[in-house]
Coordinates of C-alpha atoms in Angstrom, one line a residue:
X1 CA -0.1 0.2 -0.3
X2 CA 2.1 2.7 0.9
X3 CA 4.9 1.6 -2.0
X4 CA 1.6 1.9 -4.2
X5 CA 1.2 5.4 -3.1
X6 CA 4.9 6.2 -3.2
X7 CA 4.6 5.6 -6.8
X8 CA 1.2 7.3 -7.4
X9 CA 2.7 10.6 -5.8
X10 CA 6.2 9.8 -7.9
X11 CA 3.9 9.9 -11.1
X12 CA 2.1 12.9 -10.4
X13 CA 4.5 14.7 -9.8
X14 CA 6.8 13.4 -13.0
X15 CA 3.5 14.5 -15.0
X16 CA 3.5 18.0 -13.5
X17 CA 7.1 18.5 -14.6
X18 CA 6.2 18.0 -18.3
X19 CA 4.6 20.7 -20.7
X20 CA 1.0 21.5 -20.8
X21 CA 0.1 21.7 -24.4
X22 CA -2.5 23.4 -25.3
X23 CA -4.5 23.7 -29.0
X24 CA -5.0 26.7 -30.5
X25 CA -6.1 28.3 -33.8
X26 CA -5.2 32.0 -34.6
X27 CA -8.5 33.7 -33.7
X28 CA -8.4 36.9 -31.8
X29 CA -10.5 36.2 -28.8
X30 CA -8.7 32.4 -29.0
X31 CA -5.7 34.4 -28.9
X32 CA -5.7 37.1 -25.6
X33 CA -7.9 33.8 -23.9
X34 CA -4.8 31.6 -24.9
X35 CA -1.9 34.3 -23.9
X36 CA -3.7 35.0 -20.5
X37 CA -3.4 31.5 -19.8
X38 CA -0.3 30.8 -21.1
X39 CA 0.9 33.4 -18.7
X40 CA -0.5 32.5 -15.7
X41 CA 0.6 28.7 -15.7
X42 CA 4.1 29.4 -16.1
X43 CA 4.8 32.7 -14.1
X44 CA 2.7 32.3 -11.4
X45 CA 1.8 28.1 -10.7
X46 CA 5.2 27.2 -12.1
X47 CA 4.4 24.5 -15.2
X48 CA 5.6 24.7 -18.4
X49 CA 3.4 25.6 -21.7
X50 CA 3.6 24.6 -25.3
X51 CA 1.1 26.1 -27.5
X52 CA 0.4 24.1 -30.5
X53 CA -1.1 26.0 -33.1
X54 CA -3.6 23.7 -35.0
X55 CA -7.4 23.3 -37.0
X56 CA -10.0 23.3 -34.7
X57 CA -10.8 19.6 -35.6
X58 CA -7.7 18.5 -35.5
X59 CA -7.9 20.3 -31.6
X60 CA -10.2 18.4 -30.9
X61 CA -9.1 15.0 -32.0
X62 CA -5.3 16.3 -30.3
X63 CA -7.9 16.3 -27.3
X64 CA -9.5 12.9 -27.0
X65 CA -6.6 11.2 -28.5
X66 CA -4.3 12.6 -25.6
X67 CA -2.2 14.0 -27.8
X68 CA -2.6 17.7 -26.7
X69 CA -4.1 19.0 -22.6
X70 CA -6.6 21.4 -23.3
X71 CA -7.9 23.8 -25.9
X72 CA -9.7 26.7 -25.0
X73 CA -11.9 27.8 -27.5
X74 CA -14.8 25.2 -28.1
X75 CA -18.4 27.0 -28.7
X76 CA -21.1 25.2 -27.5
X77 CA -23.7 24.4 -28.1
X78 CA -24.1 24.4 -31.7
X79 CA -21.7 25.7 -32.9
X80 CA -18.7 22.9 -32.5
X81 CA -21.7 20.6 -31.7
X82 CA -20.6 18.1 -35.0
X83 CA -16.9 17.7 -32.7
X84 CA -18.9 17.2 -29.2
X85 CA -21.0 14.9 -29.9
X86 CA -18.4 12.3 -31.8
X87 CA -15.7 13.3 -29.4
X88 CA -17.5 13.9 -26.1
X89 CA -16.6 10.4 -24.6
X90 CA -13.1 11.1 -24.7
X91 CA -13.3 14.6 -23.4
X92 CA -13.9 16.5 -20.0
X93 CA -15.6 20.0 -19.8
X94 CA -13.3 22.1 -17.9
X95 CA -16.4 24.9 -17.8
X96 CA -17.5 28.5 -19.6
X97 CA -14.4 30.8 -20.0
X98 CA -17.3 33.4 -21.7
X99 CA -20.6 33.8 -23.0
X100 CA -22.7 35.3 -24.8
X101 CA -21.0 35.1 -27.7
X102 CA -22.3 34.6 -31.5
X103 CA -22.1 34.3 -35.3
X104 CA -23.0 35.9 -37.7
X105 CA -22.4 37.4 -41.5
X106 CA -21.3 41.0 -41.4
X107 CA -21.5 43.7 -43.9
X108 CA -19.9 47.0 -43.8
X109 CA -22.7 50.0 -42.7
X110 CA -22.2 51.7 -46.1
X111 CA -24.5 49.5 -48.0
X112 CA -28.0 50.8 -47.8
X113 CA -30.0 48.4 -45.1
X114 CA -33.2 49.2 -47.5
X115 CA -31.3 46.9 -49.8
X116 CA -28.9 44.4 -47.6
X117 CA -30.8 43.8 -43.8
X118 CA -31.3 39.8 -44.1
X119 CA -29.5 37.0 -45.3
X120 CA -32.5 36.4 -47.1
X121 CA -31.5 39.9 -48.7
X122 CA -28.8 37.9 -50.6
X123 CA -30.7 36.1 -53.4
X124 CA -32.2 40.0 -54.9
X125 CA -30.0 39.8 -58.3
X126 CA -29.0 43.2 -57.6
X127 CA -27.7 42.1 -54.4
X128 CA -26.5 39.6 -55.9
X129 CA -24.0 41.3 -58.6
X130 CA -23.0 43.5 -56.3
X131 CA -21.4 41.2 -54.0
X132 CA -20.2 38.9 -57.0
X133 CA -22.2 36.3 -55.1
X134 CA -19.7 35.5 -52.7
X135 CA -19.3 35.4 -48.5
X136 CA -15.8 35.9 -47.5
X137 CA -14.9 32.9 -45.1
X138 CA -12.8 32.2 -42.5
X139 CA -10.9 28.7 -41.7
X140 CA -12.0 25.9 -44.1
X141 CA -12.9 23.4 -40.8
X142 CA -14.2 26.6 -38.3
X143 CA -17.7 26.0 -37.3
X144 CA -18.3 28.7 -37.9
X145 CA -17.9 27.9 -41.9
X146 CA -19.9 24.7 -41.5
X147 CA -22.8 26.8 -40.1
X148 CA -22.1 29.2 -43.1
X149 CA -22.8 26.3 -45.6
X150 CA -25.6 25.0 -44.0
X151 CA -27.0 28.6 -44.4
X152 CA -25.8 28.9 -47.8
X153 CA -28.6 26.0 -48.3
X154 CA -31.5 27.1 -45.9
X155 CA -31.4 30.3 -47.8
X156 CA -31.3 28.7 -51.2
X157 CA -28.0 30.9 -52.3
X158 CA -26.6 28.0 -54.1
X159 CA -25.5 30.4 -56.6
X160 CA -22.9 32.2 -53.7
X161 CA -19.4 31.1 -53.3
X162 CA -18.2 30.9 -49.9
X163 CA -14.8 31.8 -49.8
X164 CA -12.3 30.0 -47.3
X165 CA -9.4 31.4 -45.7
X166 CA -8.1 32.7 -42.3
X167 CA -9.3 35.0 -39.8
X168 CA -6.3 37.3 -41.3
X169 CA -7.3 36.9 -45.0
X170 CA -11.4 37.9 -44.0
X171 CA -10.0 41.6 -42.8
X172 CA -7.5 42.1 -45.6
X173 CA -10.7 41.6 -47.8
X174 CA -12.3 43.6 -45.2
X175 CA -10.3 46.0 -45.1
X176 CA -9.7 46.2 -49.0
X177 CA -13.4 46.3 -49.4
X178 CA -14.1 49.2 -47.8
X179 CA -11.5 51.4 -48.7
X180 CA -13.0 51.1 -52.1
X181 CA -16.7 51.7 -50.8
X182 CA -17.2 47.8 -52.2
X183 CA -20.4 45.8 -51.7
X184 CA -18.9 42.6 -49.3
X185 CA -19.9 39.9 -47.2
X186 CA -17.8 38.8 -44.4
X187 CA -18.6 35.8 -41.8
X188 CA -17.4 36.5 -38.6
X189 CA -18.5 36.7 -34.7
X190 CA -18.2 38.3 -31.5
X191 CA -16.3 38.5 -29.3
X192 CA -13.8 40.4 -32.3
X193 CA -11.7 43.7 -32.7
X194 CA -13.2 44.4 -36.1
X195 CA -16.6 45.7 -34.8
X196 CA -14.1 48.5 -32.6
X197 CA -12.3 49.1 -35.8
X198 CA -14.9 48.9 -38.9
X199 CA -18.5 50.6 -38.9
X200 CA -20.1 47.0 -39.8
X201 CA -23.4 45.3 -39.2
X202 CA -24.7 41.6 -38.8
X203 CA -27.5 40.5 -41.1
X204 CA -30.5 39.1 -39.5
X205 CA -30.9 35.2 -39.9
X206 CA -34.2 35.0 -39.4
X207 CA -34.3 30.5 -40.0
X208 CA -31.8 30.9 -37.1
X209 CA -28.9 29.5 -39.4
X210 CA -25.9 30.3 -37.4
X211 CA -27.1 29.7 -34.4
X212 CA -28.3 32.1 -31.3
X213 CA -26.1 32.8 -28.4
X214 CA -23.2 30.8 -27.4
X215 CA -20.8 29.5 -24.3
X216 CA -16.6 29.2 -24.9
X217 CA -15.6 26.3 -23.0
X218 CA -12.5 24.9 -21.8
X219 CA -11.6 21.1 -22.7
X220 CA -9.5 19.0 -21.4
X221 CA -8.1 15.4 -21.9
X222 CA -9.1 12.3 -19.5
X223 CA -7.1 12.7 -16.7
X224 CA -6.1 16.1 -17.7
X225 CA -6.9 17.3 -13.7
X226 CA -4.9 14.5 -12.1
X227 CA -1.9 15.1 -13.7
X228 CA -1.8 19.0 -13.6
X229 CA -4.4 19.4 -10.8
X230 CA -3.3 23.4 -10.2
X231 CA -4.1 23.5 -13.7
X232 CA -7.4 22.3 -14.1
X233 CA -8.8 24.3 -10.8
X234 CA -7.0 26.9 -12.4
X235 CA -8.7 27.0 -15.3
X236 CA -11.9 25.7 -14.3
X237 CA -12.0 29.2 -12.3
X238 CA -11.4 31.0 -15.0
X239 CA -14.0 33.5 -16.4
X240 CA -13.6 36.2 -18.4
X241 CA -15.7 38.9 -19.2
X242 CA -16.6 39.7 -22.1
X243 CA -16.4 43.2 -22.6
X244 CA -13.1 43.0 -20.8
X245 CA -12.2 40.4 -23.6
X246 CA -13.0 42.6 -26.9
X247 CA -11.0 45.6 -25.1
X248 CA -7.7 43.7 -25.0
X249 CA -8.1 42.0 -28.2
X250 CA -8.9 46.0 -29.8
X251 CA -5.1 47.0 -28.3
X252 CA -3.4 43.8 -28.9
X253 CA -4.5 44.5 -32.5
X254 CA -2.0 47.4 -32.3
X255 CA 0.8 45.7 -29.9
X256 CA 0.6 42.3 -29.1
X257 CA -1.3 39.9 -27.8
X258 CA 1.2 38.9 -25.0
X259 CA 1.7 42.7 -24.1
X260 CA -1.7 42.5 -23.8
X261 CA -2.3 39.8 -21.4
X262 CA 0.1 40.7 -19.0
X263 CA -1.3 44.4 -18.8
X264 CA -5.1 42.9 -17.8
X265 CA -3.2 40.4 -15.8
X266 CA -1.3 43.1 -14.0
X267 CA -4.4 45.2 -13.9
X268 CA -7.3 43.2 -12.8
X269 CA -5.5 41.5 -9.2
X270 CA -8.2 40.9 -8.0
X271 CA -9.9 38.8 -10.6
X272 CA -6.7 37.0 -11.5
X273 CA -6.8 36.1 -7.4
X274 CA -10.4 34.6 -8.1
X275 CA -8.8 32.3 -11.0
X276 CA -6.3 31.2 -8.8
X277 CA -7.7 30.8 -5.5
X278 CA -8.0 26.8 -5.6
X279 CA -5.1 26.5 -7.2
X280 CA -2.4 27.9 -5.1

């Protein structure tokens, strides 16, 4: 019994010495949250952290197969439903990081609402012509893109091309269009810093194809809380107001996510203490 207990303790200690592998994708909200977590895990809790950038679908698989320890960007209950339904038996929900997030399609404010206010309006021949029958999307594995593909079907937009690209490529396309006052539709979400820089609005989605309010969860592999107990305790308490997150994202656009994560940690000692209270 004593030998077994010592061996177990040694095993847990050995696990604590390994780097925590956090999966992430270069979405602005995920980059902000991931940088805050990394700095606190390393500087306050003494862990080593390895950030692994990969497609969202591969993150789910990586956590399920224990190739990744945790991901901080699971959009539930709708956006990532397909991934969750397939793999949730191998995943552990560590709780909500922030909520009241949403997906949608957006257009520049200079496009008259009288001509284009709803996704339904995209069927108008004159609207389709001005948009060149295109919707600018993001990375192909994103839940937003899956929902957008369904949206094309739900609204009978068969003539439209849903273009893939990264979050950054979507912003470049939006920026270019707005400089020339061209018409464009982009796939986007809240929280995103674009809403603080550009005058854009969501199109109405009467069929609710893009879903309603979402919550972003932290997802861990099985055994994560046993191998990294302090890290798991912190992540379970890690809750950030959506408005604060959007503020970090807006500032990071002109500096860096690392710098703004550090500044937020330094300026919110009581909130940070509440996150770490069970991890000391």
